Coordinates of C-alpha atoms in Angstrom, one line a residue:
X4 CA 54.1 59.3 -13.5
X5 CA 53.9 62.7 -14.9
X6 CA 51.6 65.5 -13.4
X7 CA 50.5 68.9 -14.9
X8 CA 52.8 71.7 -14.3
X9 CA 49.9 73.8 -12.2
X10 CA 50.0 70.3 -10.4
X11 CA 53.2 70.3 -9.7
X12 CA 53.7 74.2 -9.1
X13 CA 51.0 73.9 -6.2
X14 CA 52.1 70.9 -4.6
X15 CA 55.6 72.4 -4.0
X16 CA 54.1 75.6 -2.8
X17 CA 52.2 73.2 -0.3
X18 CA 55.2 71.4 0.7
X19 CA 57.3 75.0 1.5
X20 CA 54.5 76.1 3.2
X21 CA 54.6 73.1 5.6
X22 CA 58.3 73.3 6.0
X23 CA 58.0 76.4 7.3
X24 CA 55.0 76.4 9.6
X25 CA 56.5 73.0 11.2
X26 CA 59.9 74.5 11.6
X27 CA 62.0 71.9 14.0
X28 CA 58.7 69.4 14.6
X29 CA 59.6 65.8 15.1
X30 CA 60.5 63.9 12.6
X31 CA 57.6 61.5 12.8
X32 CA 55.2 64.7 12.2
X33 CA 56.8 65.7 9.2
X34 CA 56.8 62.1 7.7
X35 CA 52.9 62.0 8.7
X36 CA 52.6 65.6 6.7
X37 CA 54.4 64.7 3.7
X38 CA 52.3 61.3 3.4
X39 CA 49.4 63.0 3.4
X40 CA 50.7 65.5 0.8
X41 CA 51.9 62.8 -1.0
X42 CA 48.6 61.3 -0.7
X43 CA 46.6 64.4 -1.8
X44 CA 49.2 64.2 -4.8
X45 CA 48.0 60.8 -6.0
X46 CA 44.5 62.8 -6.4
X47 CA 45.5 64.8 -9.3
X48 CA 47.5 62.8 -11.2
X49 CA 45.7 60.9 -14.2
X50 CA 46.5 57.5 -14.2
X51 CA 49.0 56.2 -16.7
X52 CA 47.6 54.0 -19.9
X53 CA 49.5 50.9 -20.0
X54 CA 51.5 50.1 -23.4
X55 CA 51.1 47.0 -25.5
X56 CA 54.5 45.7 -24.0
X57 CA 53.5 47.1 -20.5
X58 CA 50.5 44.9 -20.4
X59 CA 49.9 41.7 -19.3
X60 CA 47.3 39.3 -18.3
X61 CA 46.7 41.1 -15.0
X62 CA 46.6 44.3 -16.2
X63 CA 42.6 44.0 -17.7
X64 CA 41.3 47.8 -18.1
X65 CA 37.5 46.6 -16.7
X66 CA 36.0 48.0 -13.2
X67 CA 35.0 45.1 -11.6
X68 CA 31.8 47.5 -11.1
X69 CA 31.5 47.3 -14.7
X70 CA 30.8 43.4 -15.3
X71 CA 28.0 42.1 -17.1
X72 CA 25.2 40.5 -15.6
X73 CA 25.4 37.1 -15.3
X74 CA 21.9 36.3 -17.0
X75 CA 23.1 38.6 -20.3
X76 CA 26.5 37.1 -20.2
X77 CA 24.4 33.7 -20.4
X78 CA 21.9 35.1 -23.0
X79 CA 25.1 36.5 -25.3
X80 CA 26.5 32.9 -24.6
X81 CA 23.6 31.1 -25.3
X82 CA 22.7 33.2 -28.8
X83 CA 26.3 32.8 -29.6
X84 CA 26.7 28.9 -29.0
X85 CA 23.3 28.3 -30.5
X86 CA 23.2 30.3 -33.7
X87 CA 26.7 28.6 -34.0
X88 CA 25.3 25.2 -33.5
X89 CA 22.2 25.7 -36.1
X90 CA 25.0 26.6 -38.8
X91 CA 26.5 23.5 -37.9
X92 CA 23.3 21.6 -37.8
X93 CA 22.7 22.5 -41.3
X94 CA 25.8 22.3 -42.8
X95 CA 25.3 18.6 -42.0
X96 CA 21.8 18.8 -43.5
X97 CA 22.8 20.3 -46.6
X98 CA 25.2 17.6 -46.9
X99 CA 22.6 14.9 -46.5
X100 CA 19.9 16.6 -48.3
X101 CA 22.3 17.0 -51.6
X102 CA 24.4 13.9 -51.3
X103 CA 24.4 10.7 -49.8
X104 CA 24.3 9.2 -45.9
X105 CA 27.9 7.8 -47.3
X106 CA 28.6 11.4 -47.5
X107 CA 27.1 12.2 -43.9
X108 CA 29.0 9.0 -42.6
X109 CA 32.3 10.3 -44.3
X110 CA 31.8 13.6 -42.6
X111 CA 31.0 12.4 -39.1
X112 CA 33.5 9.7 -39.1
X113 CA 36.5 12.7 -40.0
X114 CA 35.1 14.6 -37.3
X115 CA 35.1 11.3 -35.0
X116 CA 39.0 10.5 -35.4
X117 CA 39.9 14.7 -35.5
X118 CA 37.8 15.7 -32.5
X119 CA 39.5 13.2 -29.3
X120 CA 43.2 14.5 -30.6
X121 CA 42.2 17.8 -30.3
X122 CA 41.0 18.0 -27.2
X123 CA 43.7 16.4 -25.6
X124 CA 46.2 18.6 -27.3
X125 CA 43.9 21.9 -26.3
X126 CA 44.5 20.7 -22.6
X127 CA 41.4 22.1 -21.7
X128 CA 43.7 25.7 -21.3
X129 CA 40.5 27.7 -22.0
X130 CA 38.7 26.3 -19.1
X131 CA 41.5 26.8 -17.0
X132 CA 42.7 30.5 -18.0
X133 CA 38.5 31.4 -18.0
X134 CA 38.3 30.3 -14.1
X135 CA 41.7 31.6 -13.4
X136 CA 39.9 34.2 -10.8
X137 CA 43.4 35.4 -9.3
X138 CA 45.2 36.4 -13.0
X139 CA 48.2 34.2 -12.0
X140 CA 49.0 33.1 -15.8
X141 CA 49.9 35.5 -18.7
X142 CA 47.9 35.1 -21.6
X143 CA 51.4 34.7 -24.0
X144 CA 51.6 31.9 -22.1
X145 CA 48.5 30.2 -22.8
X146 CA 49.1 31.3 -26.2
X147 CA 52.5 29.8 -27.0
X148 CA 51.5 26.7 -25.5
X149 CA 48.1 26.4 -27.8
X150 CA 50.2 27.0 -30.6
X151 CA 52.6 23.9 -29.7
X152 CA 49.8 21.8 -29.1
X153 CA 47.6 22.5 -32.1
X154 CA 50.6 22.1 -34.4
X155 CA 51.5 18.8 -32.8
X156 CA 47.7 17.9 -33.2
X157 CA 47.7 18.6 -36.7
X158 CA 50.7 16.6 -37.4
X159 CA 49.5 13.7 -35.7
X160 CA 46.5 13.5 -37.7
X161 CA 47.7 14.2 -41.1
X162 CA 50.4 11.3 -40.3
X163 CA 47.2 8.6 -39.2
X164 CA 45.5 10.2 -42.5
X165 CA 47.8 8.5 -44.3
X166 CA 46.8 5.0 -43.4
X167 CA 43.8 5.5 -45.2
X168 CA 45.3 4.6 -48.8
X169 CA 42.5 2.7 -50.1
X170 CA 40.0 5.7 -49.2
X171 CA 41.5 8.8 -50.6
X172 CA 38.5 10.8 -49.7
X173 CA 38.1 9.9 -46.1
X174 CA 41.9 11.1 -46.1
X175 CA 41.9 14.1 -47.4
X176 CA 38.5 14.9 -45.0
X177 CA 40.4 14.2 -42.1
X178 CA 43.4 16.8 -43.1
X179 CA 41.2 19.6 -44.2
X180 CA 39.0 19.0 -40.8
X181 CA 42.4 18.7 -39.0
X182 CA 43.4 22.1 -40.5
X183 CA 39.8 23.6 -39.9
X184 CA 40.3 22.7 -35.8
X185 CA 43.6 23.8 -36.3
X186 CA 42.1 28.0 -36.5
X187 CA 39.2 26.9 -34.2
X188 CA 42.1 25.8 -31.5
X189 CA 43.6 29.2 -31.7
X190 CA 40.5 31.0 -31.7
X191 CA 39.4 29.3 -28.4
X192 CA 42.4 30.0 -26.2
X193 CA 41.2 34.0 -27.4
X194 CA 38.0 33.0 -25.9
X195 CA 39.3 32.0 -23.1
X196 CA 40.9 35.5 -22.4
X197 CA 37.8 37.0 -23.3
X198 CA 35.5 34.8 -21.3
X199 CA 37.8 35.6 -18.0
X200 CA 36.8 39.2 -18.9
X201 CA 33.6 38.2 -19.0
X202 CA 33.8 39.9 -22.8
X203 CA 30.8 36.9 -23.2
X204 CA 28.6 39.2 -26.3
X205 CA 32.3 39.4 -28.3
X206 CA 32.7 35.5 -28.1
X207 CA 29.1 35.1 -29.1
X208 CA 29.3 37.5 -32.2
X209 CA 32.7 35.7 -33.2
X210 CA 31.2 32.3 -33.0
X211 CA 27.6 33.5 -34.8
X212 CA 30.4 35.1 -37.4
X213 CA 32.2 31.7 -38.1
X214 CA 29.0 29.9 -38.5
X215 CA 27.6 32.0 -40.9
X216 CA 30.6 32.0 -42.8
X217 CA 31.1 28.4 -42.7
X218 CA 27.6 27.5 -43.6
X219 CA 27.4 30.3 -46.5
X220 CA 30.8 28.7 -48.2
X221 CA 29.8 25.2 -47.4
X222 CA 26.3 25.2 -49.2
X223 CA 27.7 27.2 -52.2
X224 CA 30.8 24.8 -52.7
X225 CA 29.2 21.6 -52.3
X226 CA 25.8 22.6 -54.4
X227 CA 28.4 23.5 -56.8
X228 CA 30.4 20.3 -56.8
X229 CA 28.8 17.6 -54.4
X230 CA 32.3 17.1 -53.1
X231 CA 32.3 16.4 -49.7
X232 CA 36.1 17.0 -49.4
X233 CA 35.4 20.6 -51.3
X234 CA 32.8 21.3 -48.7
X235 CA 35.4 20.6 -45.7
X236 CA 37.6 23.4 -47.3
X237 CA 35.0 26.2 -46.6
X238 CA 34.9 25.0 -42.9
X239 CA 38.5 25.5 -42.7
X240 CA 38.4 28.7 -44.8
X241 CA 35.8 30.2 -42.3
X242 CA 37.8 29.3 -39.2
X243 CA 40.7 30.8 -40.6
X244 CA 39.0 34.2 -41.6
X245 CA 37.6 34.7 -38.5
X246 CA 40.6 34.0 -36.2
X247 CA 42.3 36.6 -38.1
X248 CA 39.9 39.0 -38.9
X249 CA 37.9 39.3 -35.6
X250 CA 39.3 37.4 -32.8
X251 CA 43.0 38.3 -33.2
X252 CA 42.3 41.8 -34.0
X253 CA 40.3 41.4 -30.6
X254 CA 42.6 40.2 -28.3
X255 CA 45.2 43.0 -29.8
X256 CA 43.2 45.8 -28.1
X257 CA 43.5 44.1 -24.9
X258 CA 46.9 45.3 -25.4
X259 CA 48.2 41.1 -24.7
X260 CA 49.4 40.3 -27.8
X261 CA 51.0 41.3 -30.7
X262 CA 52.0 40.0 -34.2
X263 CA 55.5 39.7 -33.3
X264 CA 54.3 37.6 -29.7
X265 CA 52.1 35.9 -31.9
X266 CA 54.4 33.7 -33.5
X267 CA 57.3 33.5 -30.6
X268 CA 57.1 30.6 -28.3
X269 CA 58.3 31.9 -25.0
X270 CA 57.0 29.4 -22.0
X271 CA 58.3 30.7 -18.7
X272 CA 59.0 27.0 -17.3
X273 CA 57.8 27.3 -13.7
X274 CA 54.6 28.8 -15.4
X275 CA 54.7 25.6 -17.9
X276 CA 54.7 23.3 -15.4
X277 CA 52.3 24.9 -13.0
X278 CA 49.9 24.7 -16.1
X279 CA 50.7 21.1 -17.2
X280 CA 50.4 19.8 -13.9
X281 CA 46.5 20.8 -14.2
X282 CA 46.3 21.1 -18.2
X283 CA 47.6 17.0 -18.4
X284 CA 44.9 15.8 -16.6
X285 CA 41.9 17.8 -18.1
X286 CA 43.3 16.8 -20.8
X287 CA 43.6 13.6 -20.8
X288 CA 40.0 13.3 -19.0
X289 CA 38.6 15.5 -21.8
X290 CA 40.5 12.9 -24.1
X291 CA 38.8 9.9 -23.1
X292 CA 35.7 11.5 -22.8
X293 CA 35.3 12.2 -26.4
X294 CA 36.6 8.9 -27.4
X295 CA 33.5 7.8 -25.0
X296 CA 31.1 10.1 -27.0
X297 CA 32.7 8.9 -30.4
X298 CA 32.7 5.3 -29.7
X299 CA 29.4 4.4 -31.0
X300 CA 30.1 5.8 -34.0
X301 CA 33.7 3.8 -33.9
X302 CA 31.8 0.6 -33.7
X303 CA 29.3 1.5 -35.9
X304 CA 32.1 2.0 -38.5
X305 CA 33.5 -1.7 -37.3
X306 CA 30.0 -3.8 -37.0
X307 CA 27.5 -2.1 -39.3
X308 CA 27.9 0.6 -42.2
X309 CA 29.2 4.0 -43.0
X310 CA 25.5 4.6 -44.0
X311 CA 24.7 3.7 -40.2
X312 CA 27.2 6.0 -38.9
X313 CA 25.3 8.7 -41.1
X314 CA 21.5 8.0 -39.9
X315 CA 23.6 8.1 -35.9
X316 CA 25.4 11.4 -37.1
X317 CA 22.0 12.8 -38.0
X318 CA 20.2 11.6 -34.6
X319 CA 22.9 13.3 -32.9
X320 CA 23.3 16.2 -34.2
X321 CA 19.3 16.9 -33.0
X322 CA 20.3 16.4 -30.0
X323 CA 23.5 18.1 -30.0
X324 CA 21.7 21.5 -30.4
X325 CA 20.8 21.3 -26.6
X326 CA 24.1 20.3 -25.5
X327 CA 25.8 23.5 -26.6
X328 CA 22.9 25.0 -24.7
X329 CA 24.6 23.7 -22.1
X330 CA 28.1 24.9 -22.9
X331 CA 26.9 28.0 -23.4
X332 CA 25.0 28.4 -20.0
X333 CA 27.9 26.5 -18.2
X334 CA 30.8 28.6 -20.0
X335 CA 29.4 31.6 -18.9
X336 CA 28.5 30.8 -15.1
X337 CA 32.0 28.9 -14.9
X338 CA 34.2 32.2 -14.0
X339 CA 31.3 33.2 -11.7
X340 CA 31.6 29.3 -9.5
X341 CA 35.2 29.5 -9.5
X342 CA 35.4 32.7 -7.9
X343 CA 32.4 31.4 -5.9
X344 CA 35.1 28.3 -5.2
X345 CA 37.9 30.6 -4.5
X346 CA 36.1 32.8 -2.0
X347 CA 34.8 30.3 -0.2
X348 CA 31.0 31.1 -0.8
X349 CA 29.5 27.3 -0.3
X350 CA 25.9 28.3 -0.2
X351 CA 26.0 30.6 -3.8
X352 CA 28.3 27.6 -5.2
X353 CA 25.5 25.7 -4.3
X354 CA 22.5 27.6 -5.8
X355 CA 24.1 28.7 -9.0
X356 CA 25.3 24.9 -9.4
X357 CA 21.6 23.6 -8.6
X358 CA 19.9 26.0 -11.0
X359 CA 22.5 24.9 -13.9
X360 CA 21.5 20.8 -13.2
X361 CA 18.1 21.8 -13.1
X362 CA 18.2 23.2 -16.2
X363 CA 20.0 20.4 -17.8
X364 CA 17.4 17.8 -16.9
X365 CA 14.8 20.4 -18.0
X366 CA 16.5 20.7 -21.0
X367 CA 16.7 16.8 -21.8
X368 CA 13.0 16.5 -20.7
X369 CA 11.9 18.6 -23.4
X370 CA 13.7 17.0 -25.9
X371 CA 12.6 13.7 -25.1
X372 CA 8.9 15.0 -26.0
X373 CA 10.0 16.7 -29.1
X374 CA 11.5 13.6 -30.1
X375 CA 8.6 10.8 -28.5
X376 CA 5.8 12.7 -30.8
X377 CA 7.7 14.2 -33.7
X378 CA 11.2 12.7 -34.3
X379 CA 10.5 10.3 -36.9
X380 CA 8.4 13.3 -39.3
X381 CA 11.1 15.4 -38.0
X382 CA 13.5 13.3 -39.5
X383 CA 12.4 12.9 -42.4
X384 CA 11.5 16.4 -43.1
X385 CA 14.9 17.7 -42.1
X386 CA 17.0 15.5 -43.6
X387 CA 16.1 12.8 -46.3
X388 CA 13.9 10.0 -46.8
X389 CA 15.3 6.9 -45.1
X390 CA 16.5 8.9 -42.0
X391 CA 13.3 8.4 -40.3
X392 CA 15.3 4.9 -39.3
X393 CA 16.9 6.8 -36.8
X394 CA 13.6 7.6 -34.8
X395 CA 14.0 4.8 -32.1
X396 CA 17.8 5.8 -31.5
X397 CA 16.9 9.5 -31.3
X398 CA 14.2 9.2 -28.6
X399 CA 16.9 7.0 -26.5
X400 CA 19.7 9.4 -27.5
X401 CA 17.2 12.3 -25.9
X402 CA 16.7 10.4 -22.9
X403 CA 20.5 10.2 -22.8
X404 CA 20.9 13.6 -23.4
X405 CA 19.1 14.6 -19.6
X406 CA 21.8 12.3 -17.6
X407 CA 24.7 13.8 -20.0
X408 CA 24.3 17.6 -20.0
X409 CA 23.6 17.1 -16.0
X410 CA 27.0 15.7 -16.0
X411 CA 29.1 18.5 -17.9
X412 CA 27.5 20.8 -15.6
X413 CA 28.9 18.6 -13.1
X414 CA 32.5 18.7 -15.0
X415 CA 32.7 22.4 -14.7
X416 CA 31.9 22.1 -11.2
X417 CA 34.9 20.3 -10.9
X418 CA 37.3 22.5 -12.7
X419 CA 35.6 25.5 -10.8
X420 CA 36.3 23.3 -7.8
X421 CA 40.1 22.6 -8.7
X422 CA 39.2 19.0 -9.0
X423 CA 41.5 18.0 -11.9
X424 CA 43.2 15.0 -11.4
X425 CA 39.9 13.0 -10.3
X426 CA 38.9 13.9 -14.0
X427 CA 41.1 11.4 -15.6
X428 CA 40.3 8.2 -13.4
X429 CA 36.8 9.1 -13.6
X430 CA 37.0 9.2 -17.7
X431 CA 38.5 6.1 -17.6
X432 CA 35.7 4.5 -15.8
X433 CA 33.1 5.7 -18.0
X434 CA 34.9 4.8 -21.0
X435 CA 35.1 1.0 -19.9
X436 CA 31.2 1.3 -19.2
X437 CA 30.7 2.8 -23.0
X438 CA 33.2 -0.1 -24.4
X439 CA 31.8 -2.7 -22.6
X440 CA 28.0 -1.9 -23.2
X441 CA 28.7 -0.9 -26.6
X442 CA 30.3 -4.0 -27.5
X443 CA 28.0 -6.2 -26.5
X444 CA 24.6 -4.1 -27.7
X445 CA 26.0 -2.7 -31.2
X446 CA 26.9 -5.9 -33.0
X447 CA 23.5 -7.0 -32.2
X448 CA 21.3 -4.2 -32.5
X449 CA 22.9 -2.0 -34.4
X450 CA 21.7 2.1 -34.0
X451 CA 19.3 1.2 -31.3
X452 CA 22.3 -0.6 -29.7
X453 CA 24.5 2.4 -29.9
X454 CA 21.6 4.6 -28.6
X455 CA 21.1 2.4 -25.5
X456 CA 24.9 2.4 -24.8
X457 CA 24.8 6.2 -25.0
X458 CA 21.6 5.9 -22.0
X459 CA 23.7 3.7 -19.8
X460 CA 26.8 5.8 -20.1
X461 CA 25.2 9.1 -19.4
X462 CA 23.6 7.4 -16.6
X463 CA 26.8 6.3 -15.0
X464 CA 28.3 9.1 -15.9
X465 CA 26.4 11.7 -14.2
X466 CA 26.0 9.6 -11.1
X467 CA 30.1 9.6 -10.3
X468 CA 30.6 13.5 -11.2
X469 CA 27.8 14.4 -9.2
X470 CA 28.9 12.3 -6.5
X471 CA 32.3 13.9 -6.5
X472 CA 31.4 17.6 -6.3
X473 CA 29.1 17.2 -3.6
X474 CA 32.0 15.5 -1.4
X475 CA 34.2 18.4 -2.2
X476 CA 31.6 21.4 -1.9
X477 CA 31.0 19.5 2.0
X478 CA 34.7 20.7 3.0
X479 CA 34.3 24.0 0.2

């Protein structure tokens, strides 16, 4: 490391000095001398900026003394996830208000078959390298495995696309979507990076960014056109311009990634399979999860109409708005359990865990009222006349919505915790609940069935995850 020459010129002067005034001293007084010379040294010297190629994961230029507040990061994160969220929220209103609920159905149902695949293949990576408190993986990693596993994803799904002969449009919805999660997938493992950071206003603005985007180009193209497969394009073309216009540019000031890393694949293999031995299991839970979620609308599909699966899709996304409240809240406060996890801290784990259910079932609460006293106008306002059929379903759904976001506060808990292959078996469980109760209630009640189904999962649901972490916080 290089000094200034006064630098230099002055610490050799010291060091003669010394070696004269000592003269035959021991040896073990001159070593003590020269270490604190050497020490007095280190003073001067400006510290060295790490190159691209230099850097890694580890090597983060943020003073711990400089991290954000938890209650901006979760204000940045909230903004973020929710301005997001209302872009979405009215992309699928501007596709009910100017075409059909075949169109909605069409829309939701792509986003039913696209969504499970994805998360499996995402292995939950971002939730592991965000609560990765002790920097052990590289980012390149994480990188080169998303990019595997996104293009695997895609494949898959353009391959089951092509059973669909005898609905062309559904088809070519579920490749443009698959393409469209495709840029999202690479975008989040960024995120991930970030969110470790705690760089939580950056993933806000990128998310608020594709949003706007997405909702801008979705509204002109389908006003223009009514094609719902047209209006799918502008999703993917937002993802896409985003990733490489904001969140790649990001993550290449962090000095962790280039162009050239970008597109190598270079897995170090005892890193791969310390990763998949955690990754496989998230993502496998995470997997059957979202086939839980989506199953209503599966057997909607099967036992009533793709108009049903529309009026559901519509319900749903109302209430959706307060689950990526929860996302947003939990994603930020997620780096600051595990570390709370990792050191140990059992009575902050606690609190911080405590507020985040509280707020869940707060959060639920409300939008039970809202939905009790003025979901079926609400309905009908926002959407189109005949939605207000959904009012009964979206009152249960909100209901629902309590025992649910209380339990993905509890899921985060558990990868704060390190609790990742109880994930799976515990999926699996739920999803028998959902297929058994949705089987018997949807083929006889239709949306109302499917709502009720989504109450008695989220019931069950909540009850195991919360059961789990508080076993494993006892012995934290």
């Amino acid at each position: 490391m290089r000094v200034r020459g006064h630098d230099e010129q002055s610490s050799v002067d010291l060091l003669g000095r010394l070696g004269h005034d000592l003269g035959e001293s021991r040896v073990s007084r001159s070593n003590s001398v020269k270490a604190e010379v050497a020490d007095a040294l280190s003073a001067h010297r400006k510290p060295d900026k790490p190159t691209p190629s230099e850097s890694s994961y580890d090597d983060r230029p943020i003073a711990q003394e400089a991290r954000p507040s938890l209650r901006r990061n979760v204000l940045w994160s909230f903004f973020g996830t929710m301005l997001n969220a209302l872009c979405n929220w009215l992309s699928l209103f501007v596709v009910a208000r100017l075409g059909t609920p075949q169109d909605v159905g069409t829309f939701a149902l792509a986003g039913a078959v696209c969504t499970p695949i994805f998360i499996f293949f995402n292995l939950q990576l971002r939730g592991l390298q965000a609560t990765d408190a002790t920097g052990k993986f590289r980012f390149s990693t994480f990188w080169s495995i998303r990019l595997l596993t996104t293009l695997g994803a895609f494949a898959l799904l353009a391959a089951y696309s092509m059973l669909f002969e005898d609905e062309p449009v559904l088809r070519a919805v579920i490749v443009v979507t698959a393409l469209a999660k495709s840029f999202q997938a690479m975008s989040d493992i960024i995120h991930g990076f970030l969110q470790n950071s705690e760089e939580i206003e950056w993933i806000a603005r990128s998310m608020a960014m594709r949003g706007v985007v997405s909702l801008a180009l979705l509204s002109a193209l389908f006003a223009l056109t009514r094609n719902i497969v047209i209006a799918t394009v502008a999703m993917a073309a937002a993802a896409l311009v985003v990733l490489l216009l904001v969140d790649f540019r990001r993550v290449r000031r962090w000095g962790v990634l280039s162009f050239r890393e970008a597109v190598q694949v270079k897995v170090p293999r005892a890193e791969l399979r310390s990763i998949l031995a955690s990754a496989l299991p998230l993502g496998a839970a995470l997997m059957v999860s979202s086939i839980t979620i989506h199953l209503p609308t599966y057997l909607l599909e099967a036992f009533a109409s793709r108009a049903d699966v529309g009026y559901f899709a519509a319900a749903s996304q109302l209430v959706a708005a307060g689950s990526l409240a929860i996302g947003a809240v939990a994603q930020a406060a997620s780096p600051r359990l595990a570390k709370y996890a990792a050191g140990r801290c059992t009575r902050q784990f606690r609190m911080l865990l405590l507020k985040m259910i509280l707020f869940a079932f707060a959060l639920g609460l409300s939008g039970t009222l809202i939905a009790v006293f003025g979901g079926e106008a609400l309905l009908a306002a926002l959407f189109a006349s005949g939605y207000e059929e959904a009012w009964g379903a979206l009152v249960i759904l909100s209901i629902a919505a309590a025992f649910n976001f209380a339990s993905s506060i509890s899921g985060y808990a558990m990868t704060a915790l390190g609790l990742h292959a109880v994930q799976f078996p515990m999926a699996i469980l739920v999803l028998v609940l959902a297929l058994f109760s949705g089987r018997m209630l949807v083929p006889e009640a239709g949306l109302l069935g499917a709502a009720i189904s989504v109450l008695i999962v989220g019931i069950g649901s909540f009850s195991v995850s919360v059961a789990v972490v508080v076993r494993r916080v006892r012995v934290l």
